DNA sequence: AGGATAGCCTGCGGGC
DNA sequence: TGCCCGCAGGCTATCC
């Protein structure tokens, strides 16, 4: 399940293969996984030129779980890995054959790039400019989860009746967190996943934002979480799953208190947490907002500030 | 309009 | 051994 750390690991592993490379061929084997747009934002038929044929790659960008391959003339290819998507780089003469390859590129330096995605929850989107991508697809995303901030999360959460876990999974609130790292971050911050978003104090959102940044950073350092499908561009699996404290550990002992970890479906996702360590009572509640008429001041004045 | 739900899609593992 | 079912889940469309 590629979430932010996995997509970032793919991006980093692609850099040496793609930066400065010129695209010698581009083939779309499954047209229905790609959508192309012109400068006016209208959908057009995908042609090799839209898939960066002839372009020189200058930049690989990422926002949340989405990757952007940007060329010197502005042409931009957006890649979303969905659940099982992979971008693989291999020598042109490689004999390894893959199933479910939906697009293939070659570079003038002799590298073949494949996009494969058995479950096809991922896809490709092409734009004439980086700006067009940002306008069409990235403007609906919240801040990148590596930049998670307490005030921004709090602003979204304080008016929401959803469980805090649902808030973390909402890409328009925060871009990049999926089911694995939502559970891990909530455990690290000792927040119960079902707690209503509007019941968290600003200080708790600050702690949660810090946990999100820490969990994601550590996972990137481990090369992402390989459960089954995830690989980076070189076919390497990631070791971050070794660090999971709760995800995939239902019924096993909590690493802090040894109580068996609980599991339930929350926000339509399998959720694992520790009922002992993650309790609302551990967390500062939000300040109660009282009606003005109920406020009394011993000295009869009105407090400012 | 926020929030919940269905559906997309394939591979794998458990149960019989 | 083999078949069937359930599950995994990011995201969009749809409904309430």
XYZ file of C-alpha atoms (C1' of nucleotides) in Angstrom:
337
model
C 0.000 0.000 0.000
C 2.108 2.849 -1.185
C 1.655 5.774 1.161
C 3.899 8.799 1.423
C 7.095 6.972 2.533
C 6.786 4.422 -0.266
C 6.126 7.038 -2.948
C 9.026 9.110 -1.649
C 11.262 6.021 -1.788
C 10.189 5.416 -5.390
C 10.918 9.063 -6.201
C 14.402 8.929 -4.699
C 15.261 5.629 -6.355
C 14.122 6.996 -9.723
C 16.243 10.152 -9.530
C 19.519 8.647 -10.812
C 17.681 6.908 -13.649
C 15.593 9.840 -14.835
C 17.122 13.219 -14.033
C 18.736 14.435 -17.233
C 17.464 11.459 -19.216
C 15.802 11.935 -22.585
C 12.759 9.843 -23.462
C 13.331 7.794 -26.616
C 10.026 5.942 -26.665
C 6.754 5.972 -24.780
C 4.131 3.260 -25.091
C 0.747 3.085 -23.430
C -0.370 -0.532 -23.358
C -3.594 0.074 -21.453
C -5.105 3.391 -22.488
C -7.788 3.282 -19.797
C -5.263 3.843 -16.992
C -4.176 7.214 -18.413
C -5.959 10.544 -18.743
C -4.451 13.445 -20.670
C -5.352 17.122 -20.597
C -4.577 20.135 -22.755
C -3.624 23.614 -21.539
C -7.292 24.487 -21.069
C -7.772 21.502 -18.792
C -9.866 19.643 -21.346
C -9.431 15.876 -21.734
C -7.577 14.778 -24.881
C -6.496 11.479 -26.390
C -3.152 10.362 -24.975
C -0.316 10.420 -27.495
C 3.347 9.495 -26.974
C 4.174 13.203 -26.799
C 1.903 13.518 -23.768
C 3.870 10.697 -22.158
C 7.023 12.841 -22.472
C 8.373 11.382 -25.742
C 11.393 13.469 -26.784
C 11.534 15.369 -23.514
C 14.431 15.692 -21.085
C 13.457 14.976 -17.479
C 14.495 17.718 -15.090
C 12.545 17.129 -11.906
C 10.713 14.498 -9.872
C 8.183 16.056 -7.503
C 5.823 14.552 -4.974
C 2.745 15.713 -3.138
C 1.268 13.216 -0.703
C 1.032 9.913 -2.538
C 1.302 11.407 -6.012
C 4.458 11.598 -8.075
C 5.192 14.062 -10.900
C 7.759 13.589 -13.654
C 8.542 17.028 -15.042
C 10.340 17.732 -18.313
C 12.454 20.695 -19.445
C 9.667 21.980 -21.701
C 7.130 21.801 -18.881
C 5.374 18.611 -19.917
C 4.349 16.801 -16.746
C 3.379 13.220 -16.046
C 1.585 12.444 -12.800
C 1.800 8.918 -11.401
C -0.419 7.478 -8.710
C 0.484 3.997 -7.479
C -2.888 3.174 -5.942
C -2.456 -0.045 -3.970
C -0.241 -2.200 -6.113
C 1.369 0.224 -8.561
C 5.091 0.073 -9.273
C 7.485 2.182 -11.334
C 10.456 0.011 -12.219
C 13.721 0.971 -13.894
C 15.768 -1.687 -15.624
C 18.448 -1.966 -18.307
C 17.014 -2.093 -21.827
C 18.377 -5.603 -22.288
C 16.791 -6.947 -19.080
C 15.070 -10.279 -19.588
C 12.816 -10.012 -16.541
C 9.235 -10.004 -17.698
C 6.433 -8.498 -15.671
C 2.707 -8.985 -15.829
C 0.247 -6.077 -15.758
C 2.616 -3.584 -17.399
C 0.420 -0.690 -18.540
C 3.042 1.768 -19.825
C 6.664 1.532 -20.910
C 9.338 4.126 -21.641
C 12.906 3.890 -22.861
C 15.574 6.544 -22.468
C 18.402 7.372 -24.865
C 20.827 6.209 -22.174
C 19.411 2.677 -22.354
C 17.061 2.454 -19.404
C 13.571 0.992 -19.587
C 10.948 2.370 -17.227
C 7.802 0.344 -16.547
C 4.544 1.259 -14.901
C 2.771 -1.852 -13.692
C -0.269 -2.105 -11.481
C -2.080 -5.450 -11.139
C -5.067 -4.057 -9.289
C -5.295 -0.908 -11.365
C -6.224 1.404 -8.494
C -3.389 3.620 -9.684
C -2.988 5.499 -12.929
C -1.268 8.135 -15.043
C -2.293 11.712 -15.850
C -0.519 13.958 -18.325
C -0.433 17.755 -18.489
C 1.256 20.359 -20.691
C 2.704 22.068 -17.630
C 3.430 21.485 -13.959
C 1.033 24.331 -13.239
C -1.769 22.469 -15.031
C -1.157 19.404 -12.849
C -1.229 21.485 -9.679
C -4.434 23.167 -10.768
C -6.194 19.982 -11.854
C -5.097 17.451 -9.258
C -3.009 18.888 -6.461
C -5.142 21.876 -5.544
C -7.593 19.564 -3.778
C -4.866 18.055 -1.605
C -4.057 19.256 1.875
C -0.476 20.018 2.884
C 2.059 17.246 2.394
C 2.081 15.047 5.491
C 5.830 15.609 6.007
C 4.807 19.216 6.697
C 1.951 18.251 9.030
C 1.295 21.112 11.416
C -0.748 21.209 14.605
C -2.624 24.414 13.772
C -3.581 23.225 10.275
C -4.794 19.842 11.541
C -6.608 21.489 14.406
C -8.342 23.921 12.078
C -9.708 21.008 10.021
C -10.506 18.840 13.018
C -12.180 21.227 15.408
C -15.280 21.466 13.228
C -15.404 17.786 12.272
C -17.506 15.122 13.966
C -15.599 12.318 12.287
C -13.253 9.957 14.143
C -9.730 11.343 14.197
C -8.576 8.430 12.045
C -10.977 9.445 9.259
C -9.526 12.942 9.370
C -5.989 11.602 8.904
C -7.059 9.508 5.918
C -8.717 12.498 4.219
C -6.252 13.626 1.552
C -7.858 17.053 1.351
C -6.897 17.597 4.991
C -3.440 16.041 4.893
C -1.818 14.456 1.838
C 0.113 11.224 2.130
C -1.184 9.309 5.163
C -2.925 5.999 4.493
C -4.141 3.185 6.696
C -0.728 1.990 7.897
C 0.712 5.308 9.007
C -2.589 6.618 10.359
C -2.595 3.786 12.880
C 1.106 4.170 13.607
C 0.884 7.933 14.156
C -2.165 7.615 16.425
C -0.351 5.013 18.508
C 2.752 7.183 18.741
C 0.619 10.126 19.885
C -1.410 7.832 22.242
C -4.678 8.982 20.676
C -7.577 6.495 20.306
C -8.552 6.220 16.619
C -12.282 6.581 17.310
C -11.961 9.839 19.221
C -14.033 12.539 17.567
C -11.841 15.052 15.767
C -13.491 17.994 17.532
C -12.610 16.518 20.943
C -8.869 17.030 20.537
C -7.228 20.085 22.016
C -4.791 22.172 20.013
C -1.945 20.734 22.097
C -2.999 17.217 21.123
C -3.041 18.171 17.456
C 0.456 19.538 17.904
C 1.565 16.190 19.340
C -0.243 14.301 16.586
C 1.383 16.376 13.853
C 4.794 15.705 15.404
C 4.041 11.967 15.530
C 2.973 11.951 11.883
C 6.189 13.662 10.799
C 8.314 11.322 12.931
C 6.598 8.119 11.798
C 6.822 9.079 8.115
C 10.430 10.233 8.352
C 11.486 7.020 10.033
C 9.648 4.967 7.401
C 11.381 6.832 4.575
C 14.730 6.115 6.216
C 13.806 2.420 6.206
C 12.916 2.574 2.513
C 9.156 2.275 2.994
C 6.943 -0.603 4.156
C 6.891 -3.740 2.025
C 3.928 -5.912 2.976
C 3.649 -7.789 -0.269
C 3.752 -5.694 -3.408
C 5.697 -2.555 -2.693
C 9.099 -2.180 -4.373
C 11.172 0.876 -5.227
C 12.283 1.651 -8.789
C 15.159 -0.824 -8.469
C 12.891 -3.621 -7.289
C 14.112 -3.306 -3.705
C 11.672 -3.938 -0.854
C 11.548 -1.635 2.173
C 12.156 -2.502 5.811
C 9.782 -0.067 7.526
C 7.282 -2.828 8.297
C 9.728 -4.006 10.976
C 9.042 -0.775 12.806
C 5.268 -1.100 12.823
C 4.033 -0.965 16.388
C 0.368 -1.673 15.650
C -0.400 -2.117 11.933
C -0.761 -5.821 11.165
C -0.323 -6.734 14.853
C -3.919 -7.242 16.004
C -4.051 -9.573 18.999
C -0.318 -9.348 19.574
C 1.083 -7.661 22.691
C 1.356 -3.896 22.794
C 5.023 -2.961 22.677
C 4.501 -0.636 25.634
C 2.031 -2.323 28.011
C 1.913 -5.907 26.568
C -1.908 -5.905 26.480
C -3.217 -7.581 23.279
C -3.818 -4.967 20.578
C -7.446 -4.360 19.624
C -8.842 -4.310 16.094
C -12.034 -2.937 14.562
C -13.212 -1.336 11.352
C -13.051 2.437 11.760
C -13.626 4.813 8.871
C -14.133 1.751 6.651
C -10.581 0.609 7.349
C -9.145 -2.172 9.453
C -7.721 -0.415 12.481
C -5.373 -1.686 15.176
C -4.691 0.116 18.431
C -3.971 -0.324 22.133
C -6.965 0.321 24.342
C -4.694 0.807 27.326
C -2.108 3.181 25.882
C -4.433 5.090 23.550
C -7.136 6.571 25.753
C -8.981 9.853 25.628
C -8.149 10.258 29.299
C -4.462 10.471 28.384
C -5.122 13.476 26.233
C -5.827 17.083 27.033
C -9.431 17.869 26.057
C -10.216 20.924 23.959
C -11.216 24.040 25.894
C -14.942 24.243 26.543
C -16.513 27.189 24.825
C -18.990 28.711 27.227
C -21.799 31.089 26.515
C -20.807 34.649 27.444
C -23.584 34.922 30.018
C -22.106 31.999 31.951
C -18.747 33.636 32.340
C -18.153 35.277 35.684
C -15.121 37.172 36.775
C -14.311 37.681 40.433
C -13.184 41.246 39.857
C -16.131 42.065 37.657
C -14.061 42.933 34.618
C -13.805 41.377 31.169
C -10.639 39.494 30.404
C -9.050 40.446 27.152
C -6.721 38.512 24.985
C -22.546 20.033 2.661
C -20.269 16.934 5.577
C -20.122 12.274 5.982
C -21.079 7.528 4.982
C -21.225 3.981 1.502
C -20.496 1.310 -2.841
C -17.605 -0.052 -6.331
C -13.475 -0.550 -8.827
C -9.664 -4.645 -9.325
C -6.505 -8.880 -8.652
C -4.022 -12.126 -5.810
C -3.611 -14.710 -1.964
C -4.684 -17.394 2.105
C -7.942 -19.974 4.910
C -11.398 -23.327 5.121
C -13.650 -27.245 3.517
C -5.574 -30.907 -4.594
C -8.801 -27.597 -5.771
C -12.404 -24.451 -5.363
C -14.820 -20.677 -3.142
C -14.980 -16.932 -0.303
C -13.247 -13.028 2.116
C -10.013 -9.613 2.525
C -6.600 -6.083 1.330
C -7.381 -0.612 0.355
C -6.800 4.600 -2.380
C -9.919 7.068 -4.506
C -14.186 8.617 -7.000
C -19.027 8.699 -7.591
C -23.218 8.646 -5.417
C -26.479 9.014 -1.963
C -28.341 10.769 2.410
